[in-house]
CSV table of C-alpha atoms and ligand atoms in Angstrom, one decimal:
chain,number,residue,atom,x,y,z
X,236,MET,CA,133.2,124.2,68.3
X,237,ILE,CA,133.7,122.3,71.5
X,238,HIS,CA,135.1,118.8,70.9
X,239,TYR,CA,134.6,116.0,73.3
X,240,SER,CA,135.7,112.4,73.2
X,241,CYS,CA,134.5,109.4,75.1
X,242,ASP,CA,136.8,108.5,78.0
X,243,ARG,CA,135.9,104.9,77.6
X,244,CYS,CA,136.2,104.1,73.9
X,245,ASN,CA,137.9,107.3,72.7
X,246,LYS,CA,135.3,107.9,70.1
X,247,SER,CA,134.9,111.6,69.4
X,248,ILE,CA,131.5,113.0,70.4
X,249,ASN,CA,129.9,115.6,68.3
X,250,ALA,CA,128.1,117.6,71.0
X,251,ARG,CA,125.7,119.0,68.5
X,252,GLU,CA,124.4,115.7,67.1
X,253,GLU,CA,125.1,113.2,69.8
X,254,ILE,CA,124.2,112.9,73.4
X,255,ARG,CA,127.2,113.1,75.7
X,256,TYR,CA,126.9,111.7,79.2
X,257,VAL,CA,129.0,113.0,82.1
X,258,VAL,CA,129.7,110.4,84.8
X,259,ARG,CA,130.9,111.8,88.1
X,260,ILE,CA,132.3,109.2,90.6
X,261,GLU,CA,132.8,110.3,94.2
X,262,VAL,CA,134.6,108.0,96.6
X,263,GLN,CA,134.7,108.7,100.3
X,264,LEU,CA,136.3,106.9,103.1
X,265,ALA,CA,133.5,105.6,105.3
X,266,VAL,CA,134.7,106.1,108.9
X,267,GLY,CA,131.7,108.0,110.3
X,268,GLU,CA,130.0,104.9,111.7
X,269,ARG,CA,133.0,103.9,113.7
X,270,GLU,CA,133.4,107.4,115.1
X,271,ASN,CA,129.9,107.5,116.4
X,272,GLY,CA,130.4,104.2,118.2
X,273,GLU,CA,131.8,103.8,121.7
X,274,LEU,CA,135.3,105.0,121.2
X,275,ASP,CA,136.0,104.2,124.9
X,276,ASP,CA,136.1,100.5,123.9
X,277,VAL,CA,138.7,101.1,121.2
X,278,SER,CA,142.1,100.2,122.4
X,279,LEU,CA,145.2,102.3,121.4
X,280,GLU,CA,146.2,99.4,119.2
X,281,GLU,CA,143.0,99.4,117.3
X,282,LEU,CA,143.2,103.2,116.9
X,283,GLU,CA,146.7,102.8,115.4
X,284,GLN,CA,145.4,100.1,113.1
X,285,MET,CA,142.5,102.4,112.0
X,286,LEU,CA,145.0,105.2,111.3
X,287,GLY,CA,147.2,102.7,109.4
X,288,GLU,CA,144.3,101.7,107.2
X,289,PHE,CA,143.5,105.3,106.6
X,290,GLU,CA,147.0,106.0,105.5
X,291,ASP,CA,147.0,103.0,103.2
X,292,SER,CA,143.9,104.4,101.5
X,293,VAL,CA,145.6,107.7,101.0
X,294,ASP,CA,148.6,105.9,99.5
X,295,GLU,CA,146.3,104.2,97.1
X,296,GLY,CA,145.5,107.5,95.6
X,297,LEU,CA,142.5,108.6,97.6
X,298,ASP,CA,143.2,112.3,97.9
X,299,GLU,CA,142.5,113.4,101.5
X,300,ALA,CA,140.2,110.4,102.0
X,301,ALA,CA,137.9,111.5,99.2
X,302,SER,CA,138.3,111.2,95.5
X,303,GLU,CA,136.2,112.5,92.6
X,304,LYS,CA,136.5,111.7,89.0
X,305,THR,CA,134.6,113.0,86.0
X,306,PHE,CA,134.2,111.1,82.7
X,307,ASP,CA,132.6,111.9,79.4
X,308,LEU,CA,130.9,109.0,77.8
X,309,CYS,CA,129.2,108.4,74.5
X,310,SER,CA,125.6,107.1,74.6
X,311,ARG,CA,126.8,103.5,73.9
X,312,CYS,CA,129.4,103.5,76.6
X,313,TYR,CA,127.0,105.1,79.0
X,314,SER,CA,124.4,102.3,78.6
X,315,GLU,CA,127.1,99.7,79.0
X,316,TYR,CA,128.5,101.5,82.0
X,317,ILE,CA,125.2,102.0,83.8
X,318,ASP,CA,124.5,98.3,83.4
X,319,ASN,CA,127.7,97.4,85.1
X,320,PRO,CA,129.2,100.4,86.9
X,321,LEU,CA,131.8,98.4,88.8
X,322,ALA,CA,132.9,96.6,85.7
X,323,ILE,CA,132.2,93.2,87.2
X,324,GLU,CA,133.1,90.4,84.9
X,325,THR,CA,130.1,89.2,83.1
X,326,MET,CA,131.6,86.0,81.6
X,327,GLY,CA,129.1,83.4,80.6
X,328,ILE,CA,126.2,85.8,79.9
X,329,GLY,CA,126.9,85.6,76.2
X,330,PHE,CA,127.2,89.1,74.9
X,331,SER,CA,128.2,88.9,71.3
X,332,LYS,CA,131.0,91.3,70.4
X,333,ASN,CA,131.1,92.9,67.0
M,552,LIG,ZN1,132.3,105.4,74.1
């Protein structure tokens, strides 16, 4: 029997009885728009700065300027996640926590 657990609340998910959601997040470095612009106008200094920003992103864990992660979620965490995928603080809305 294949056993899954929710990556958000660690609850075990019985794949036979419960719905399991797989969330795939793909992050890409968006440099394409700049490249299509008039590169002639970009000074060497600016190019170095762009490269520096690129390297900073790699240092932050973006593997080769793109990153993909996959998470298993239980149905409850899925519905919470899809309401707020960026985990923005929702203080003041008044969710009651059990
Ligand atoms: Zn969960």
